[in-house]
Amino acid sequence: VDLKLASRVSGIDFILGGHTHDGVPVPVEVENSGGKTVVTNAGSNGKFLAVIDIEFGATGVSGYRHRLLPVFSNLLPADRNMASYIEQVRAPFADKLNEELAVADSLLYRRGNFNGTFDQLICDGLRQQLDAQISLSPGFRWGTTVVPGEVITMDRLLDQTCMTYPETYVRDMSGSELKTILESVADNLFDPDPYLQSGGDMVRIGGLDYTIDPSKKLGERITNIIMDNGEPLDMDKRYTVAGWASVNRTPDGPLMWDVVRGYILDTRDKDNVLRLPKINYPTLVGVADNPGIADYAGILK
């Protein structure tokens, strides 16, 4: 969106973006009717600080230097007053937050454009705890990563699920309705006109795999939808689908963090280790040269 804006509006020297999950280390110089605009992006969550040194000449900007400075929060001293306030606010909930649920067998993250292993944990929890064939989870990309061998605490689970509309739901949907959902979300992300992109990331889905070609048109991007049992998704058949974070209406199902907590406690092994049985990654087509998407080794075509 910043790039298109810079191409259409003259008189802007710099656009410093800050609403993307991926830092952009090299500025993009965009030509427009008035000259050029430099577009940068420092990523999200305070991971980088964008620094631009500007040189001014007789007629305006004559040069610049751009850098992304990584923010290593563990190396910066905490503000004492804020640290004290946070500790005070968390104190009444310390026992709940520190509850140890299981030990992670693999990296549990939520950073992928299409899926992440913590997303898979959420989708698996929805399917098992709510007795559903398929599960849907919104494409959020926040939450603290849990490394292999680390304890999954309730605090870490809440990192991934705590929001103001965490209620879950179970509904019957036809295969064609599911495909429409996938196609609609994909169009929000990959419409060739940036102004028509609604943002966010691809909906996470549990219980099936699919192939996606972002370069196709609406209705043609999603193909080869296969259930975990090996059967193709039947467009006319109805399936039991569980999900959460509905923006259309408030469901009355259990809260998401309670669902995943129950799933972890029910599926951890005798050594208290949690293992993911399967990852529902899509197969991506035509994106091998796109560094913003091509992060799924072994599934690119």
mmCIF file of C-alpha atoms in Angstrom, residues 3-10 28-39:
data_model
loop_
_atom_site.group_PDB
_atom_site.id
_atom_site.type_symbol
_atom_site.label_atom_id
_atom_site.label_comp_id
_atom_site.label_asym_id
_atom_site.label_seq_id
_atom_site.Cartn_x
_atom_site.Cartn_y
_atom_site.Cartn_z
ATOM 1 C CA LEU A 3 4.490 1.677 -2.516
ATOM 2 C CA LYS A 4 1.302 2.400 -4.459
ATOM 3 C CA LEU A 5 0.658 5.547 -2.415
ATOM 4 C CA ALA A 6 4.189 6.752 -3.144
ATOM 5 C CA SER A 7 3.670 6.232 -6.889
ATOM 6 C CA ARG A 8 0.433 8.278 -6.934
ATOM 7 C CA VAL A 9 1.123 11.116 -4.490
ATOM 8 C CA SER A 10 3.996 13.535 -5.044
ATOM 9 C CA VAL A 28 12.580 1.299 -2.056
ATOM 10 C CA GLU A 29 12.799 4.465 -4.159
ATOM 11 C CA VAL A 30 9.490 5.022 -5.963
ATOM 12 C CA GLU A 31 9.254 7.393 -8.921
ATOM 13 C CA ASN A 32 6.235 9.697 -9.191
ATOM 14 C CA SER A 33 5.220 12.859 -11.008
ATOM 15 C CA GLY A 34 7.048 15.086 -8.532
ATOM 16 C CA GLY A 35 10.274 13.107 -8.282
ATOM 17 C CA LYS A 36 10.703 10.178 -5.944
ATOM 18 C CA THR A 37 9.599 8.934 -2.519
ATOM 19 C CA VAL A 38 11.669 6.628 -0.338
ATOM 20 C CA VAL A 39 9.578 3.846 1.244
#
